[in-house]
Short mmCIF file of C-alpha atoms in Angstrom, two decimals:
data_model
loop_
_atom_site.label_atom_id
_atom_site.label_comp_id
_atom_site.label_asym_id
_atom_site.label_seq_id
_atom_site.Cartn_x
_atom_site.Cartn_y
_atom_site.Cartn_z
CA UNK A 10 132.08 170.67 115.50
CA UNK A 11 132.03 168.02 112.92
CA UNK A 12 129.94 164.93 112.72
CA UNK A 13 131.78 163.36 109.82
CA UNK A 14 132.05 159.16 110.06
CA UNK A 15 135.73 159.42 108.21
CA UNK A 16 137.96 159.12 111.24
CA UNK A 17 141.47 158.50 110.85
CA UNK A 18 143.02 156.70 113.87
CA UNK A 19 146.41 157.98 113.24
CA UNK A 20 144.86 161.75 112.48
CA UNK A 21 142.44 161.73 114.33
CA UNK A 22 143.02 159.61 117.22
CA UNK A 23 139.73 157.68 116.83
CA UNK A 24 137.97 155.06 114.55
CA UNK A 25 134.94 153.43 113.97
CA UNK A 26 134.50 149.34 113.51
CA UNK A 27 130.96 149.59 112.32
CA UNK A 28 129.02 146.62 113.64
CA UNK A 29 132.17 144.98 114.51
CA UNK A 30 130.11 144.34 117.82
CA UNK A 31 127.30 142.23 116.09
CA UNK A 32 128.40 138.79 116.15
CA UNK A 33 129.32 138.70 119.93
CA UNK A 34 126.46 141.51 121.29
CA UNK A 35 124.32 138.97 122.53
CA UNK A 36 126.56 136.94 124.39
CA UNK A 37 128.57 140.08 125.51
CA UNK A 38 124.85 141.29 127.40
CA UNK A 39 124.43 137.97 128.78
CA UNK A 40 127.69 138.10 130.83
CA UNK A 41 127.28 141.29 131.88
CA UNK A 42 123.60 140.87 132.79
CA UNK A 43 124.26 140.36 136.49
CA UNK A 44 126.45 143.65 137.12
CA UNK A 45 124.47 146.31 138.61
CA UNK A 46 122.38 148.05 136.27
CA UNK A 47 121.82 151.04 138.06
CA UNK A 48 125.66 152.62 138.58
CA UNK A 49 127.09 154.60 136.44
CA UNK A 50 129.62 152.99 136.10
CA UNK A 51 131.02 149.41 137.27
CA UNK A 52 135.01 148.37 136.72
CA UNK A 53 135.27 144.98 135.95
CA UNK A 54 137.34 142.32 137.06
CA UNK A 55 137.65 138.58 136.34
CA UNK A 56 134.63 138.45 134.83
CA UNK A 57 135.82 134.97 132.74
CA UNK A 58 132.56 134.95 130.61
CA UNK A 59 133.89 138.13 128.76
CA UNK A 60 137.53 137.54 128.41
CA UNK A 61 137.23 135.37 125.28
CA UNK A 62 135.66 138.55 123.23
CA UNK A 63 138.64 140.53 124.64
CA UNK A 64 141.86 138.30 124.09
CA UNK A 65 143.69 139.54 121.23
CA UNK A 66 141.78 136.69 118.64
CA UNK A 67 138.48 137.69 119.85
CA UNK A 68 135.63 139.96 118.67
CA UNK A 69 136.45 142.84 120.71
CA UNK A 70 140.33 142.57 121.43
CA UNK A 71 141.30 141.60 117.54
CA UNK A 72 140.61 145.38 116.76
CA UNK A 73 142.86 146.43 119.77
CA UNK A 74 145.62 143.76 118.54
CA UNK A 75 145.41 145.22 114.72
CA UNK A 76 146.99 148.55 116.48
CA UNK A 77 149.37 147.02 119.26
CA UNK A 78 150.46 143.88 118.26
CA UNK A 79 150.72 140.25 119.15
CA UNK A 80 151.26 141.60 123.09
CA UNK A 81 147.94 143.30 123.03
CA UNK A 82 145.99 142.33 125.92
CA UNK A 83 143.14 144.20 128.19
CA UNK A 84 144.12 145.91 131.26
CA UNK A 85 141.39 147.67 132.74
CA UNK A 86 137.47 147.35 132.05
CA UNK A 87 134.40 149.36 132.99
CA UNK A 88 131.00 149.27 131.78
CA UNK A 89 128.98 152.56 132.05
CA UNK A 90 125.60 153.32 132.04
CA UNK A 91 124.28 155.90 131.00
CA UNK A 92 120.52 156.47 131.55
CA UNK A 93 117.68 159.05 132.47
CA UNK A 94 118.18 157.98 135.93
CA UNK A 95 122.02 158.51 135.90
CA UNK A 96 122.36 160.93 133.11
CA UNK A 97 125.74 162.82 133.44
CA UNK A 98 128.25 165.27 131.62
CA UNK A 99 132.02 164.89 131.40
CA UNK A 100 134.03 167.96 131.23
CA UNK A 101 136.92 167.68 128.69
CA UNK A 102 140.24 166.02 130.56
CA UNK A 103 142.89 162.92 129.37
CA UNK A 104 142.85 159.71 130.58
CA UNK A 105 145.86 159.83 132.72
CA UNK A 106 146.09 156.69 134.74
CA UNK A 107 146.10 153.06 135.21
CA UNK A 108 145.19 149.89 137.10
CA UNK A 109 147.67 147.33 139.34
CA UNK A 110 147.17 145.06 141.30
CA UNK A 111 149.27 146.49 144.13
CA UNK A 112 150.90 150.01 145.09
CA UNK A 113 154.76 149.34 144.42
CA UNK A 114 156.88 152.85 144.19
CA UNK A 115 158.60 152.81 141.12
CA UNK A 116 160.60 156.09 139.92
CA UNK A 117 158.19 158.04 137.60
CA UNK A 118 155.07 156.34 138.58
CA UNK A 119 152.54 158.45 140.58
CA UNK A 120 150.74 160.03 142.13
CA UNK A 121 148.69 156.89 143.72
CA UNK A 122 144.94 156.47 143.78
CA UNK A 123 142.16 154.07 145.05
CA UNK A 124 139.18 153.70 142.44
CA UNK A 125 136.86 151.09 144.03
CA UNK A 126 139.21 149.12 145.42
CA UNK A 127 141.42 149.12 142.93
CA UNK A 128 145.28 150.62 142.83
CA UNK A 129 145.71 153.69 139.92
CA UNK A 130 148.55 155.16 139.60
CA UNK A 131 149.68 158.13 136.97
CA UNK A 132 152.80 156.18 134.73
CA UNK A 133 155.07 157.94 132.45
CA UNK A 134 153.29 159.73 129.27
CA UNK A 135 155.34 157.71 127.01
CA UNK A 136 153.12 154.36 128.39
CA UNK A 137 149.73 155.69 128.02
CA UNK A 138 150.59 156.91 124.30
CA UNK A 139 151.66 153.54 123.52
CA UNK A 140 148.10 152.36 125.03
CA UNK A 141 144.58 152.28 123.16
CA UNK A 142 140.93 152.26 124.55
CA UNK A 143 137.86 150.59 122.67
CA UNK A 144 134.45 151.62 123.91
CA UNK A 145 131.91 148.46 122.07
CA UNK A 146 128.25 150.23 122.62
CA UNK A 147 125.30 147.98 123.34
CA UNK A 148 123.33 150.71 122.56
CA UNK A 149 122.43 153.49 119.94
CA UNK A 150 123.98 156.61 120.66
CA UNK A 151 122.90 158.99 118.57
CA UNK A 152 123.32 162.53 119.05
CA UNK A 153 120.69 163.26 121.39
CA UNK A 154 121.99 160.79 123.80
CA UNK A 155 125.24 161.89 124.89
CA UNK A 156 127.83 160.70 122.32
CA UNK A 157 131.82 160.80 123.28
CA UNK A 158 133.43 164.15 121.99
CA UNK A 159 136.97 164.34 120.90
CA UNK A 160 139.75 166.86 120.40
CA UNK A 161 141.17 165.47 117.01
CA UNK A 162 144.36 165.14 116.96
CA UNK A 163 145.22 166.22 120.67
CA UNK A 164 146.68 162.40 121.14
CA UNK A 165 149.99 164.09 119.80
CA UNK A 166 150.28 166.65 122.15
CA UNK A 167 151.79 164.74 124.75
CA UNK A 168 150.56 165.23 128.57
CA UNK A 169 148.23 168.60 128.65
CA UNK A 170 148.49 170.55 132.24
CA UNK A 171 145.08 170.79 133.61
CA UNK A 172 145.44 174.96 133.17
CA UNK A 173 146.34 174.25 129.47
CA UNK A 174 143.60 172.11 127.78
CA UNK A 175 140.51 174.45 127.41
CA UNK A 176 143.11 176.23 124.56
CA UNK A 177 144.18 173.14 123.21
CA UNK A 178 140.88 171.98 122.46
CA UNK A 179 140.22 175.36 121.14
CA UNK A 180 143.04 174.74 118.82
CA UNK A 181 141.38 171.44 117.39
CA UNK A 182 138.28 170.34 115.89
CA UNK A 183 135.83 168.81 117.88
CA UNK A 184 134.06 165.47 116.65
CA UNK A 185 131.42 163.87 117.50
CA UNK A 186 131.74 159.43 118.06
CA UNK A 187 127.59 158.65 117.35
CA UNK A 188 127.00 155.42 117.32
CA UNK A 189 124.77 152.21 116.62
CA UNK A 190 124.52 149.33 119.05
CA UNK A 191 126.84 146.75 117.83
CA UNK A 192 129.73 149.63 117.13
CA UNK A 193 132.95 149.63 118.05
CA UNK A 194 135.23 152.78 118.44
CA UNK A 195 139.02 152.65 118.42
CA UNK A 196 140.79 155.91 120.63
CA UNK A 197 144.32 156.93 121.75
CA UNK A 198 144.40 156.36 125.21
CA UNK A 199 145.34 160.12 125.91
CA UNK A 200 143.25 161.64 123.49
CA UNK A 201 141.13 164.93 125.19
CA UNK A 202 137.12 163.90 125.13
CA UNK A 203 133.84 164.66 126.95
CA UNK A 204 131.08 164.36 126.59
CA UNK A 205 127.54 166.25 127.34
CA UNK A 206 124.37 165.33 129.30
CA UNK A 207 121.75 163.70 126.72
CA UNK A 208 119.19 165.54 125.74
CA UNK A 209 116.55 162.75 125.27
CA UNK A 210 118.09 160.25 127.72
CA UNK A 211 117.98 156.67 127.32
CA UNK A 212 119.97 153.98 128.10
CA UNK A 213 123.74 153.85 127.00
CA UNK A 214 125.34 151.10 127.79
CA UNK A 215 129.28 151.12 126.93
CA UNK A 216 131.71 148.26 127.81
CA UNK A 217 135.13 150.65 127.55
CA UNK A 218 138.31 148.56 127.51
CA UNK A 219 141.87 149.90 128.19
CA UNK A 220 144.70 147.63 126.20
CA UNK A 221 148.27 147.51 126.57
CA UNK A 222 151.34 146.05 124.85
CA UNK A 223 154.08 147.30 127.52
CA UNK A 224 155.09 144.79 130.57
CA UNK A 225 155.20 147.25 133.66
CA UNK A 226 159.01 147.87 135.53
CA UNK A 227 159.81 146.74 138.86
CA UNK A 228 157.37 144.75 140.70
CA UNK A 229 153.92 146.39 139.20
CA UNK A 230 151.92 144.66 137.64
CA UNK A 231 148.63 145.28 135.19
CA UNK A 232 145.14 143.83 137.21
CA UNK A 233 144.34 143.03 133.98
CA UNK A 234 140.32 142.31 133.61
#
């Protein structure tokens, strides 16, 4: 396992924006303040005090816009929270759908999903490589407190069957994402991660963001945040 802070993002499949968070942290806590602070984790939707940080000129969504272009725009947000009260692990798995604002059958779309009352559906591999996902941490995460692990490099092996990814991350080197509150981490969408109970629990709040450059065909649409 490495804990080395020289991530490449197209090696690698992840980067670090050290304190890239800073200059909006404060306001970014005070519109989430009124979310429930006890879930693990709460999606988030047209929440407007937030979606200046996240448009593709703001703190947040500039990073995601350096990667995907003018088009860049979020398209699904959650905020977890990690704590002693809800302390978790996360076996190893890709991120393998997304979130519309209705079920519309479209050929290679599916299967369908309802994730608290929102529409996911699995889309073809080719959109979710084309995707990225920023995680901005209000809090430290060192390694004692459950920090994201990632299979570098597994972003370029396409769509992994379920039977097939306890090899694959054999076959790469695990990394470790710590972090400082005020951080920002850059992934591929797809990329394999987990990530461990803490040890010494405390909380770990991350507002993870989902952006995408791609329209969607047919009559889907993105929900968008």
């Amino acid at each position: 396992m490495s804990n080395r802070s020289d991530f490449d993002f197209r090696v690698d499949g992840a980067q670090i924006f050290t304190g890239a968070l800073k200059p909006c942290i404060a306001e970014l806590e005070a519109a989430l303040i009124r979310l429930p602070r006890n879930d693990a984790g709460t999606r988030i939707y047209q929440l407007d005090a937030i979606k200046p940080l996240l448009a593709k000129d703001g703190d947040i969504g500039a990073i995601a816009a350096s990667v995907l272009g003018a088009q860049s725009r979020p398209v699904r947000a959650i905020l977890f929270n990690k704590s002693p009260q809800n302390n978790w692990s996360l076996a190893w798995h890709q991120d393998r759908t997304i979130c519309v604002k209705e079920k519309r059958e479209v050929s290679g779309f599916g299967p369908w999903t309802v994730k608290g009352g929102m529409h996911h559906v699995a889309p073809p591999f080719g959109l979710l490589a084309r995707m990225v996902t920023l995680r901005a941490h209000l809090d430290d995460v060192p390694a004692t407190n459950a920090p994201l692990l990632i299979a570098s490099g597994s972003h370029t092996r396409g769509r992994i069957p379920i039977k097939d990814i306890e090899a694959i991350v054999g076959c790469c080197v695990t990394r470790t994402c710590l972090a400082k509150a005020g951080d920002i981490w850059l992934y591929s969408t797809p990329i394999l991660h987990a990530s461990d109970a803490a040890v010494r629990p405390s909380s770990r709040r991350v507002l993870q963001i989902d952006y995408a450059a791609d329209d969607l065909p047919g009559a889907l649409e993105w929900l968008g945040v």
